[in-house]
PDB file of C-alpha atoms and ligand atoms in Angstrom:
ATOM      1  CA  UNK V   1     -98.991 -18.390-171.597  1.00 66.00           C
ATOM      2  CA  UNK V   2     -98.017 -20.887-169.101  1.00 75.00           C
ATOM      3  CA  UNK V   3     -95.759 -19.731-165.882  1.00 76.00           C
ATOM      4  CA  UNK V   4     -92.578 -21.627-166.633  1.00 78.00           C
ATOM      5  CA  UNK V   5     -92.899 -20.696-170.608  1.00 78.00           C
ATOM      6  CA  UNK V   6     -93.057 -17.716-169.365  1.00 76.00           C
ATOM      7  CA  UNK V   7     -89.583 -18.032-167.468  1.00 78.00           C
ATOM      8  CA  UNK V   8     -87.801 -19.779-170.403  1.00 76.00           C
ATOM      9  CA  UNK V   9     -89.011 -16.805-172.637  1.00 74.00           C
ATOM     10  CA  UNK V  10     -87.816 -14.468-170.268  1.00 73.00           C
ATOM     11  CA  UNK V  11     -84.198 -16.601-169.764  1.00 74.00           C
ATOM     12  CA  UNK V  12     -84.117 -17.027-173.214  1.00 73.00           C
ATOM     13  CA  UNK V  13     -84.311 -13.050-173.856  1.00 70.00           C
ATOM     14  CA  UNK V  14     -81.625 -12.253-171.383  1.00 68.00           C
ATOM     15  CA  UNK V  15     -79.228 -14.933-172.729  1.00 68.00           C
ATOM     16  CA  UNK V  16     -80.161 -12.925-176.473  1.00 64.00           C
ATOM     17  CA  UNK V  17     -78.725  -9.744-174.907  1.00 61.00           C
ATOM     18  CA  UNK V  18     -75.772 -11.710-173.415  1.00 60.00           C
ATOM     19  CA  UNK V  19     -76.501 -11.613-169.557  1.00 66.00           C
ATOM     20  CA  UNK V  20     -75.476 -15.205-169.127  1.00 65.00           C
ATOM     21  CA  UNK V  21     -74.364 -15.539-165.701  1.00 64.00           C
ATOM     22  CA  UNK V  22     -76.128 -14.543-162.323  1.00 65.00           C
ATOM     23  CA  UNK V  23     -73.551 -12.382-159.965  1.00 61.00           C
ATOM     24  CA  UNK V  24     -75.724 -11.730-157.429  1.00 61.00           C
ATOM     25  CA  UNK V  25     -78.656 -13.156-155.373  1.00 59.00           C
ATOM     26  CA  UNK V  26     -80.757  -9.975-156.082  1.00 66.00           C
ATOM     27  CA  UNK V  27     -81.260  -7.988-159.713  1.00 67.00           C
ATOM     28  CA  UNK V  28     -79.427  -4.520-160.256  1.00 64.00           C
ATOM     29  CA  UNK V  29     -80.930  -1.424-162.101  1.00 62.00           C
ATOM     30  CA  UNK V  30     -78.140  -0.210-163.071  1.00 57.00           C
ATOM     31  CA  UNK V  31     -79.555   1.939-165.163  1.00 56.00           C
ATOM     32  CA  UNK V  32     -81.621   3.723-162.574  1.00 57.00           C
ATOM     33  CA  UNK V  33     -77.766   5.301-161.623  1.00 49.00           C
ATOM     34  CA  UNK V  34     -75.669   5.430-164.279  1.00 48.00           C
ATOM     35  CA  UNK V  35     -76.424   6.635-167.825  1.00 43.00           C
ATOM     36  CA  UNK V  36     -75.153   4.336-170.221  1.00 40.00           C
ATOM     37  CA  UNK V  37     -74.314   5.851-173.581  1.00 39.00           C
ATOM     38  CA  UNK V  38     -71.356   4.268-175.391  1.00 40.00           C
ATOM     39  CA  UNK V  39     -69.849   7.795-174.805  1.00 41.00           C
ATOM     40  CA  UNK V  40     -70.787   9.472-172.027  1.00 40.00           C
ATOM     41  CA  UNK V  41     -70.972  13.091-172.341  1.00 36.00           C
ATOM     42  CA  UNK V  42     -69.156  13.555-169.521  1.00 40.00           C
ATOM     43  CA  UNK V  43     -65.327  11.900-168.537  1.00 43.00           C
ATOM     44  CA  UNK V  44     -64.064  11.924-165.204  1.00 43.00           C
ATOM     45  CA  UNK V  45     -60.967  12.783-164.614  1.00 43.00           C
ATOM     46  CA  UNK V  46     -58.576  12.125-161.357  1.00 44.00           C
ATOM     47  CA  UNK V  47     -58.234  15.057-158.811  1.00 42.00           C
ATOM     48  CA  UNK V  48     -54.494  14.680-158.935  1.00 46.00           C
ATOM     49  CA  UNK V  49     -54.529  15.193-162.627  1.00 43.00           C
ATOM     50  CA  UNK V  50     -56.910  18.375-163.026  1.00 43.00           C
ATOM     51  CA  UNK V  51     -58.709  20.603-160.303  1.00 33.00           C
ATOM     52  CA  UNK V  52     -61.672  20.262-161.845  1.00 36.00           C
ATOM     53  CA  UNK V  53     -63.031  15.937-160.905  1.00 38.00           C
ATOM     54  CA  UNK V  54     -65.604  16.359-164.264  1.00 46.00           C
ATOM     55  CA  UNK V  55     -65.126  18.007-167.398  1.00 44.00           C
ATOM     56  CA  UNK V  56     -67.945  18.088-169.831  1.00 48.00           C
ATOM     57  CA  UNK V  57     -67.400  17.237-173.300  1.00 52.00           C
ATOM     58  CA  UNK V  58     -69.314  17.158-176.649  1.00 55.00           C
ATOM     59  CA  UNK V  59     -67.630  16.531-179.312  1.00 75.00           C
ATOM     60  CA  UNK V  60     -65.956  12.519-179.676  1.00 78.00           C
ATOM     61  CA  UNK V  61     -62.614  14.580-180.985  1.00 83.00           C
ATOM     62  CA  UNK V  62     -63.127  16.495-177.058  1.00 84.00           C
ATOM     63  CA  UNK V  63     -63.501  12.675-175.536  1.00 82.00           C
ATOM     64  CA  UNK V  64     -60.352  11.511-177.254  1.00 86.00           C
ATOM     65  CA  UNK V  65     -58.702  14.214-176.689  1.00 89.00           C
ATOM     66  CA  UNK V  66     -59.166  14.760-173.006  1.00 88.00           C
ATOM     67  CA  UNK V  67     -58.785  10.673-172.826  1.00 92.00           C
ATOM     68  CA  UNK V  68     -55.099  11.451-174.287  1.00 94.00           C
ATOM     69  CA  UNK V  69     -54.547  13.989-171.314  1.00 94.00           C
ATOM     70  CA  UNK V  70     -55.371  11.865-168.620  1.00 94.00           C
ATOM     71  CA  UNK V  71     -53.726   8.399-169.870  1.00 97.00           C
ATOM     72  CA  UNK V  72     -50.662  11.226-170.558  1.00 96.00           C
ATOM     73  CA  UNK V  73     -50.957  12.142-167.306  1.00 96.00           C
ATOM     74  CA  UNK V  74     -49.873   8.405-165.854  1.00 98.00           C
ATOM     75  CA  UNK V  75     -46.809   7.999-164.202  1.00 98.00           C
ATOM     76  CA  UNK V  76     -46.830   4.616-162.721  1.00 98.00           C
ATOM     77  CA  UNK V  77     -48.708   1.666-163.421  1.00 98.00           C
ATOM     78  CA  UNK V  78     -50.790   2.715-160.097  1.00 98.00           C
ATOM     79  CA  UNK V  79     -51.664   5.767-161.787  1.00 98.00           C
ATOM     80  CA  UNK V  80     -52.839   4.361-164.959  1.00 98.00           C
ATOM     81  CA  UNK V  81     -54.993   2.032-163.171  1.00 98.00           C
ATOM     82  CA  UNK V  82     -55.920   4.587-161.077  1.00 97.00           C
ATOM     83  CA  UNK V  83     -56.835   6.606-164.001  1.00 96.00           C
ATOM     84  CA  UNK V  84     -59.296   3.406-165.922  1.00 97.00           C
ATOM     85  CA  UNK V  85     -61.125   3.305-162.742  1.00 96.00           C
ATOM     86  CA  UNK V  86     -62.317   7.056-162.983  1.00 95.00           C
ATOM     87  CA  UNK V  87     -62.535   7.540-166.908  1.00 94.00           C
ATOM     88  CA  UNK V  88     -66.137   7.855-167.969  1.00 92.00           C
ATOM     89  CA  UNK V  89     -65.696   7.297-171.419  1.00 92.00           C
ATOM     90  CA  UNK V  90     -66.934   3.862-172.128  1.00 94.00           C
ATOM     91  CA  UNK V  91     -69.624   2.213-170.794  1.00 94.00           C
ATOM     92  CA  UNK V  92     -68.935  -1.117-170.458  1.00 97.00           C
ATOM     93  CA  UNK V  93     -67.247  -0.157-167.196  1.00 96.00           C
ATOM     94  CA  UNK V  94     -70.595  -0.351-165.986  1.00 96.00           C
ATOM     95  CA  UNK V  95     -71.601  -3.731-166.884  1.00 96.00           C
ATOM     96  CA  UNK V  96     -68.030  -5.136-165.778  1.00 97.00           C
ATOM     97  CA  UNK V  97     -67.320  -6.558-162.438  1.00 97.00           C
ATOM     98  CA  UNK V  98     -63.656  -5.939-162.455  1.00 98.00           C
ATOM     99  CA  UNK V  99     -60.917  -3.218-164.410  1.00 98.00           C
ATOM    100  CA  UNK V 100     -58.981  -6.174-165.504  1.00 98.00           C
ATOM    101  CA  UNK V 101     -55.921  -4.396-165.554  1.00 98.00           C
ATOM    102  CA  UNK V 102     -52.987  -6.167-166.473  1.00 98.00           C
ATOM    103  CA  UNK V 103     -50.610  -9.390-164.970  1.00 98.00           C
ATOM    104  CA  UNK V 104     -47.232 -10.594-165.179  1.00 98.00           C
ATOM    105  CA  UNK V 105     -43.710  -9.118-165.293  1.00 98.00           C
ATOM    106  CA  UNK V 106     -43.442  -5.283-165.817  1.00 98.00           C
ATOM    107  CA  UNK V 107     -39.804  -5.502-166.412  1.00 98.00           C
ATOM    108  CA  UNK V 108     -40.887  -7.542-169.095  1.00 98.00           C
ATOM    109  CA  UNK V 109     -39.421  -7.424-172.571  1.00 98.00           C
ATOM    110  CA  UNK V 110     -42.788  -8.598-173.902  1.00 98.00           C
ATOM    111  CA  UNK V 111     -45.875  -7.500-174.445  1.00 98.00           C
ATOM    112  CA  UNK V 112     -48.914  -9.387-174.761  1.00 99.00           C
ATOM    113  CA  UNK V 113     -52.030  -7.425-175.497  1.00 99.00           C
ATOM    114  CA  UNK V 114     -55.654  -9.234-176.505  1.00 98.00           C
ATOM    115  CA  UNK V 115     -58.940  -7.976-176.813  1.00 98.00           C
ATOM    116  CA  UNK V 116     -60.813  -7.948-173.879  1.00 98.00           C
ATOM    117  CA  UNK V 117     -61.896 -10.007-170.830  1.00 98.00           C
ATOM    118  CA  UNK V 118     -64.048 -12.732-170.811  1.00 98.00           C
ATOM    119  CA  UNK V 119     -66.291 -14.168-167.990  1.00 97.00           C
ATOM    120  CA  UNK V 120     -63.763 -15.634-165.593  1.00 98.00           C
ATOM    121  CA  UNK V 121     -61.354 -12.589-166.312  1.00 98.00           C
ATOM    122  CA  UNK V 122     -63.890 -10.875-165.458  1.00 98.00           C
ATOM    123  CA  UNK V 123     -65.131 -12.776-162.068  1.00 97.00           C
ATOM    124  CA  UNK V 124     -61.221 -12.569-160.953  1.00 98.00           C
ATOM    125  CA  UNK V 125     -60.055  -9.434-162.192  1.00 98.00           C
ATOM    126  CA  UNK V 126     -57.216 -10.588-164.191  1.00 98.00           C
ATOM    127  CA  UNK V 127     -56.591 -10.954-168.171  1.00 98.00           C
ATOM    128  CA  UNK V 128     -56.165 -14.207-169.840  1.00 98.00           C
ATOM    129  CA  UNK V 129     -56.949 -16.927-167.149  1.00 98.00           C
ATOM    130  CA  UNK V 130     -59.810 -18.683-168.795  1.00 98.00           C
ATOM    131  CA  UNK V 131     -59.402 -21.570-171.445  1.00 98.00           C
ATOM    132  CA  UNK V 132     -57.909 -19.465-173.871  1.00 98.00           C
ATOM    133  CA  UNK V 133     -55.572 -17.773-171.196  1.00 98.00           C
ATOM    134  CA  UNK V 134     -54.546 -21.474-170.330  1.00 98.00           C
ATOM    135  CA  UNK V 135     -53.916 -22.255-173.750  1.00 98.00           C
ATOM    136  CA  UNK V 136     -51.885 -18.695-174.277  1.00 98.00           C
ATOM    137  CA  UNK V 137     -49.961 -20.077-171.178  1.00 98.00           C
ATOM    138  CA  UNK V 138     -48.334 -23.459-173.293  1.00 98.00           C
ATOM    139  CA  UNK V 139     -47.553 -21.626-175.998  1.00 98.00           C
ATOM    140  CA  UNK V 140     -46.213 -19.255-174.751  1.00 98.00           C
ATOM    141  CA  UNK V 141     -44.664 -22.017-172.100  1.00 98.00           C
ATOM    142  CA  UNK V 142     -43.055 -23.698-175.225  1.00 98.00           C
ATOM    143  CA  UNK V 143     -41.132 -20.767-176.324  1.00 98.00           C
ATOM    144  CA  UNK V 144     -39.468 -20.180-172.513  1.00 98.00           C
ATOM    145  CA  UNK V 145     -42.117 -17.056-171.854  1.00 98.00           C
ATOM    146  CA  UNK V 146     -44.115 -17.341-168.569  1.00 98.00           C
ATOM    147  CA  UNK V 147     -46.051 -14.584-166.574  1.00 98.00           C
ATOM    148  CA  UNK V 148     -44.253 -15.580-163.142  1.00 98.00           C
ATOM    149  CA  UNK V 149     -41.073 -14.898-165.219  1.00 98.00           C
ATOM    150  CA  UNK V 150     -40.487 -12.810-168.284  1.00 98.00           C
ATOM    151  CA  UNK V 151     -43.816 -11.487-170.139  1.00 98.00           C
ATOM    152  CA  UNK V 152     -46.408  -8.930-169.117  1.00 98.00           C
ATOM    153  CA  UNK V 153     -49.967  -8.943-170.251  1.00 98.00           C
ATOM    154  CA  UNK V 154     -52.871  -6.910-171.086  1.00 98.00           C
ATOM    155  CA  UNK V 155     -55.916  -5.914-173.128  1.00 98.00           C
ATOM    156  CA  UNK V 156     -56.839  -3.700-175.202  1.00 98.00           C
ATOM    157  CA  UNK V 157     -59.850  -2.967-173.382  1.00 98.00           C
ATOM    158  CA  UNK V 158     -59.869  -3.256-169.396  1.00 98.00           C
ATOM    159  CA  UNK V 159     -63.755  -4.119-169.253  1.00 98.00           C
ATOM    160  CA  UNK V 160     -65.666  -7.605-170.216  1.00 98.00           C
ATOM    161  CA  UNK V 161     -68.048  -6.437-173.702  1.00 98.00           C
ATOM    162  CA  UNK V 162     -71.416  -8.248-172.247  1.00 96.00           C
ATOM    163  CA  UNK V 163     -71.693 -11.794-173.807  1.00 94.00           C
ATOM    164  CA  UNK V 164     -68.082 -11.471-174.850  1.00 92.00           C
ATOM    165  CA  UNK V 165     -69.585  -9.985-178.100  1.00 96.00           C
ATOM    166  CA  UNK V 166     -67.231  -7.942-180.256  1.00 95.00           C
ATOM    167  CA  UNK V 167     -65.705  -4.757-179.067  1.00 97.00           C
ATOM    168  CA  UNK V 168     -67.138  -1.833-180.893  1.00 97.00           C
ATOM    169  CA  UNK V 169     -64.720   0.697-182.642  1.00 95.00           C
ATOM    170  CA  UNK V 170     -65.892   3.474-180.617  1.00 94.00           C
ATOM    171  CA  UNK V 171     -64.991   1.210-177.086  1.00 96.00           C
ATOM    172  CA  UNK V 172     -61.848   0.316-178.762  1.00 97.00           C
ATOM    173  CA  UNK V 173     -60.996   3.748-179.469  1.00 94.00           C
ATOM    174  CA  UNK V 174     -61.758   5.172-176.450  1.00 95.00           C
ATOM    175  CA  UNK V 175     -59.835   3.177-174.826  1.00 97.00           C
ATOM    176  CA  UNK V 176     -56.880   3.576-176.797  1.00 97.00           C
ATOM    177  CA  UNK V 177     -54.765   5.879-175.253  1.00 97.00           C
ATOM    178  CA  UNK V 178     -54.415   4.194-172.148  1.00 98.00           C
ATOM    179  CA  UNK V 179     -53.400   0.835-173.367  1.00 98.00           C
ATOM    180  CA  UNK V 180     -50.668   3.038-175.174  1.00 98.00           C
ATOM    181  CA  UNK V 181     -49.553   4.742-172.201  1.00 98.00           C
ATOM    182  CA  UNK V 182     -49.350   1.380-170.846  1.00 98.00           C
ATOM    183  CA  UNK V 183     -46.615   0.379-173.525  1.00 98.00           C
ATOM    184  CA  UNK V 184     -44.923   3.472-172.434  1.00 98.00           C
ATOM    185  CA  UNK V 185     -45.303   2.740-169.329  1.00 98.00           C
ATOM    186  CA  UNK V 186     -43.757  -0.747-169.713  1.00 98.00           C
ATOM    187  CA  UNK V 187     -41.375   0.061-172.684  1.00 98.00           C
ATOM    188  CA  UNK V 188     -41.311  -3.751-174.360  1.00 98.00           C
ATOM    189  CA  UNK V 189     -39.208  -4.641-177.437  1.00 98.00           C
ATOM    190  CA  UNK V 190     -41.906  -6.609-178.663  1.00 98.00           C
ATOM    191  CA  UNK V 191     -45.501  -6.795-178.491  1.00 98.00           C
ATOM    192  CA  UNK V 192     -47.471  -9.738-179.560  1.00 98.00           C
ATOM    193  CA  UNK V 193     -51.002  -9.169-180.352  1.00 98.00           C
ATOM    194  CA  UNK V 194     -53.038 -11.872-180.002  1.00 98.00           C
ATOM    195  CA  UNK V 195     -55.786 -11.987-182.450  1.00 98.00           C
ATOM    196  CA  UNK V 196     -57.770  -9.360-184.793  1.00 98.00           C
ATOM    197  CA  UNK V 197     -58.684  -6.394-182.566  1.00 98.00           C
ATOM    198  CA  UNK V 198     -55.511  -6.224-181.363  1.00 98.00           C
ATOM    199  CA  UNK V 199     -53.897  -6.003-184.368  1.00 98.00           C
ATOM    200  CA  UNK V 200     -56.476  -3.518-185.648  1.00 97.00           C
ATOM    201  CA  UNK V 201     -56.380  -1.551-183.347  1.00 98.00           C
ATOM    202  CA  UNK V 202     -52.999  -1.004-182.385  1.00 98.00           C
ATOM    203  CA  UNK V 203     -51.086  -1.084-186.043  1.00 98.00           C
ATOM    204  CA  UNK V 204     -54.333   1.254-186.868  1.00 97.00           C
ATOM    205  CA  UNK V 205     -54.875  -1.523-189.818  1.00 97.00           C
ATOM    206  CA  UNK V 206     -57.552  -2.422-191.722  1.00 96.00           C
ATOM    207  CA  UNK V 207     -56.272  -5.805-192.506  1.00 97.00           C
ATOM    208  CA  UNK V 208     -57.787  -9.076-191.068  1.00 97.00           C
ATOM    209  CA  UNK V 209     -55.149 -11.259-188.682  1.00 98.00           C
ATOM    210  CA  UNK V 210     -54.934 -13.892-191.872  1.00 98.00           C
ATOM    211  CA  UNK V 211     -52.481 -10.887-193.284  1.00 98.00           C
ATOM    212  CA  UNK V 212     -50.902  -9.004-190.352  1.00 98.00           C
ATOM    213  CA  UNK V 213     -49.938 -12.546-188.381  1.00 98.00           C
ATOM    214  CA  UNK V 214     -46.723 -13.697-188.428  1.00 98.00           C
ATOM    215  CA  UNK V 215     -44.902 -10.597-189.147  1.00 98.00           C
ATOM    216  CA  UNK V 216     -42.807  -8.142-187.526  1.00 98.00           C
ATOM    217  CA  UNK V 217     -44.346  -4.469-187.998  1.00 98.00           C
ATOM    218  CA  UNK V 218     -42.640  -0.760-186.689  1.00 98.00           C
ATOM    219  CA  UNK V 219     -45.195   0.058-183.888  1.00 98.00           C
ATOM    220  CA  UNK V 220     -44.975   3.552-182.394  1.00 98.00           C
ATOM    221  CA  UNK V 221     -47.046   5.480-179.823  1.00 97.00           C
ATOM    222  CA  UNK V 222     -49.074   8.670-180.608  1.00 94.00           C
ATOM    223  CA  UNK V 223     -48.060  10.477-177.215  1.00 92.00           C
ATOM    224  CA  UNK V 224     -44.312   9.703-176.618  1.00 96.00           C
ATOM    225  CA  UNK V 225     -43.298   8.568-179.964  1.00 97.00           C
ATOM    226  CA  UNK V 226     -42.248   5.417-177.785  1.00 98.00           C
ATOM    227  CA  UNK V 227     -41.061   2.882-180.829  1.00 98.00           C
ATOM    228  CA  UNK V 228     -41.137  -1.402-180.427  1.00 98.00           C
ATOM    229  CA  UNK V 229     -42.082  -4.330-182.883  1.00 98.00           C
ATOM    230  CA  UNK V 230     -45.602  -5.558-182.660  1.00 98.00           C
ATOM    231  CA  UNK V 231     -45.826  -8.789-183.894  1.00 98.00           C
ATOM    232  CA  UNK V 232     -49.371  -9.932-184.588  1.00 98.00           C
ATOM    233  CA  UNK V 233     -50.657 -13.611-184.263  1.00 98.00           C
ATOM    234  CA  UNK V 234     -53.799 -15.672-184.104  1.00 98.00           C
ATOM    235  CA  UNK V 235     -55.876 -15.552-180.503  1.00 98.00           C
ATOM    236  CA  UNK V 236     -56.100 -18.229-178.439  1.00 98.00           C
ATOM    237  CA  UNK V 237     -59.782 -18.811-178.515  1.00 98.00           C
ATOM    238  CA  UNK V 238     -59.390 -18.982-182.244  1.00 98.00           C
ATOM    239  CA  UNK V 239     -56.758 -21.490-182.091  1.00 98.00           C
ATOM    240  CA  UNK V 240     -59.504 -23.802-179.687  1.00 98.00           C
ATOM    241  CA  UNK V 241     -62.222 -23.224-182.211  1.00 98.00           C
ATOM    242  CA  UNK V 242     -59.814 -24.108-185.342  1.00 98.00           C
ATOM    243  CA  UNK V 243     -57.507 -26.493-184.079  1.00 98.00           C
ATOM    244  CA  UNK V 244     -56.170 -27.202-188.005  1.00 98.00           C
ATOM    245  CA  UNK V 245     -54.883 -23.075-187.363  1.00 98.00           C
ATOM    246  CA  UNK V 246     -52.483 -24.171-184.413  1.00 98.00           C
ATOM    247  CA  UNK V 247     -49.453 -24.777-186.586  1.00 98.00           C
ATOM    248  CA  UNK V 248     -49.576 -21.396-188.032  1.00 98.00           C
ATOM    249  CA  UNK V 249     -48.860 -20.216-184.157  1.00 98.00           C
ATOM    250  CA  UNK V 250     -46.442 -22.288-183.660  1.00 98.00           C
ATOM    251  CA  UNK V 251     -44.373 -20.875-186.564  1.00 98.00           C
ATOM    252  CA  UNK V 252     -45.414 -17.428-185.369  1.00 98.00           C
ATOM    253  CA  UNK V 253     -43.892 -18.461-181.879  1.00 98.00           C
ATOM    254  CA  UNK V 254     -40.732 -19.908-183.053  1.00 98.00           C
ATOM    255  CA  UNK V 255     -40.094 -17.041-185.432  1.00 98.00           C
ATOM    256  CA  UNK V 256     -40.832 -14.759-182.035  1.00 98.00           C
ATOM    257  CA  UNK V 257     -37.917 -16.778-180.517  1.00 98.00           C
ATOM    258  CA  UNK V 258     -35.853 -16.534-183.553  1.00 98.00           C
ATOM    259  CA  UNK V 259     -36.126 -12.464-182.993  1.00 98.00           C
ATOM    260  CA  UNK V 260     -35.578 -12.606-179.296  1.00 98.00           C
ATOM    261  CA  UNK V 261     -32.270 -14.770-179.870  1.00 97.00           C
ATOM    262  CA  UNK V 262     -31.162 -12.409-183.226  1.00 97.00           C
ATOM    263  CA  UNK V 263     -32.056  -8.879-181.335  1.00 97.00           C
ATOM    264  CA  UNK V 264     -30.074 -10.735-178.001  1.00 95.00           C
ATOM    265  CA  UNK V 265     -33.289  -9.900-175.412  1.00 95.00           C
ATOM    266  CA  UNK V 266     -32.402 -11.323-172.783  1.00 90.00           C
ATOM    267  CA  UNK V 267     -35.874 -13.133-171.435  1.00 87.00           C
TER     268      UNK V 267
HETATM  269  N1  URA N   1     -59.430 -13.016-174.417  1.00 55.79           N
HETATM  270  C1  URA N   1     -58.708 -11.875-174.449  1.00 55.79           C
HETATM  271  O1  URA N   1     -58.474 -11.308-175.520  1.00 55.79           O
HETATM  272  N2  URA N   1     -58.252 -11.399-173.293  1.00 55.79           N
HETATM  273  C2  URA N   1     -58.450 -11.980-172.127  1.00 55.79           C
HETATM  274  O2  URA N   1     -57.992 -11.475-171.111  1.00 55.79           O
HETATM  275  C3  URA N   1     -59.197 -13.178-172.120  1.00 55.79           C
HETATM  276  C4  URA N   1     -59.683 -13.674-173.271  1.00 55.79           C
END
């Protein structure tokens, strides 16, 4: 085989297993560090939280569970992030260049939660600012909702899935109970979830976004019992992919600002 068929081959395999960008001038093993199990047997756990910094764990019911105690354990914003950046539990923390935590307003009286980061989340450490985060941005725009002013955002997972492939059920459920506490933490009256896996996985649903969008459902947390609407609706990147879709969302927005106006929240 010739040298530079050789190099496409070898290109060609990496963009396969969705390493599509180069972030650094020399190649990492991370594997040589870091074991990389969806679910590591391990989950590490803050100091201020527990004595012990590592508690090891075998069951997935243990991972959860322990999961629960530490997202519980987050009083502020700080100390949720705080508490991503040491949990063990899902390992595309180590393929991610950034916890892309949250931005916007967390006085906010809305919600919005998405999947997961893409690449330029990713690169800059903050949810939605790609092409589908600009596109998020009018619509939401139209409606009077900005991120400088009145809505906060997040993901439902903090870490880029490698190729932006599909989140897994067991990522998404790992990392669960801190995207709760971060409702709690934030106490909306409404969260819009933008697209399928957020709908999923926060409504605990096994209906497709065709069904849930456009409605307003009872959402409650597991931990607090902290109650809001969620209001589901199609995802940005969808709406750039099926442009025909886009009217759809823009009922879904104005009957958003129908609710805001009928429940008086002031945005
Ligand atoms: N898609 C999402 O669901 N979230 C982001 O932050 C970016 C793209």
């Amino acid at each position: 085989m010739s040298k530079i068929r050789e190099i496409v081959d070898t290109l060609e395999f990496h963009k396969a297993l969705g390493i599509d960008e180069v972030i650094a001038k020399e190649p990492q093993n991370k594997l040589q560090k870091k074991e990389l199990d969806f679910i590591s047997p391990s989950l590490t756990l803050p100091k201020k939280v527990t004595p012990q910094s590592k508690i090891s764990l075998k069951s997935k019911n243990e991972l959860d569970k322990a999961a629960r105690e530490t997202a519980k354990s987050a009083k502020t914003l700080q100390d949720l992030k705080e508490c991503l950046e040491l949990f063990e539990g899902c390992s595309l923390k180590h393929t991610a260049m950034h916890t892309v935590f949250a931005d916007g307003v967390p006085s906010s009286k809305v919600m919005v939660i998405g999947e997961a980061p893409g690449a330029d989340e990713d690169r800059l450490g903050k949810p939605f600012v790609g092409l589908s985060g600009q596109l998020l941005d009018k619509m939401l725009a139209a409606i009077g909702l900005s991120r400088q002013k009145n809505i906060y955002i997040s993901n439902i997972l903090p870490w880029r899935p490698p190729g932006n492939r599909q989140p897994t059920a067991g990522e998404t459920s790992a990392c669960l109970p801190f995207i709760e506490r971060h409702i709690e933490l934030i106490r909306p009256k409404i969260i819009l979830l933008v697209g399928g896996t957020a709908g999923k996985t926060l409504l605990n649903s096994t209906e497709g976004i065709m069904k849930l969008r456009g409605h307003f459902l009872d959402y409650e947390t597991q931990n607090e019992g902290f109650k809001a609407l969620a209001f589901p609706t199609f995802h940005p990147a969808y709406l750039l992919r099926s442009p025909g879709q886009k009217k759809y969302a823009w009922q879904d927005l104005l009957r958003l600002k129908h609710k805001l106006k009928e429940l008086a929240i002031e945005i």
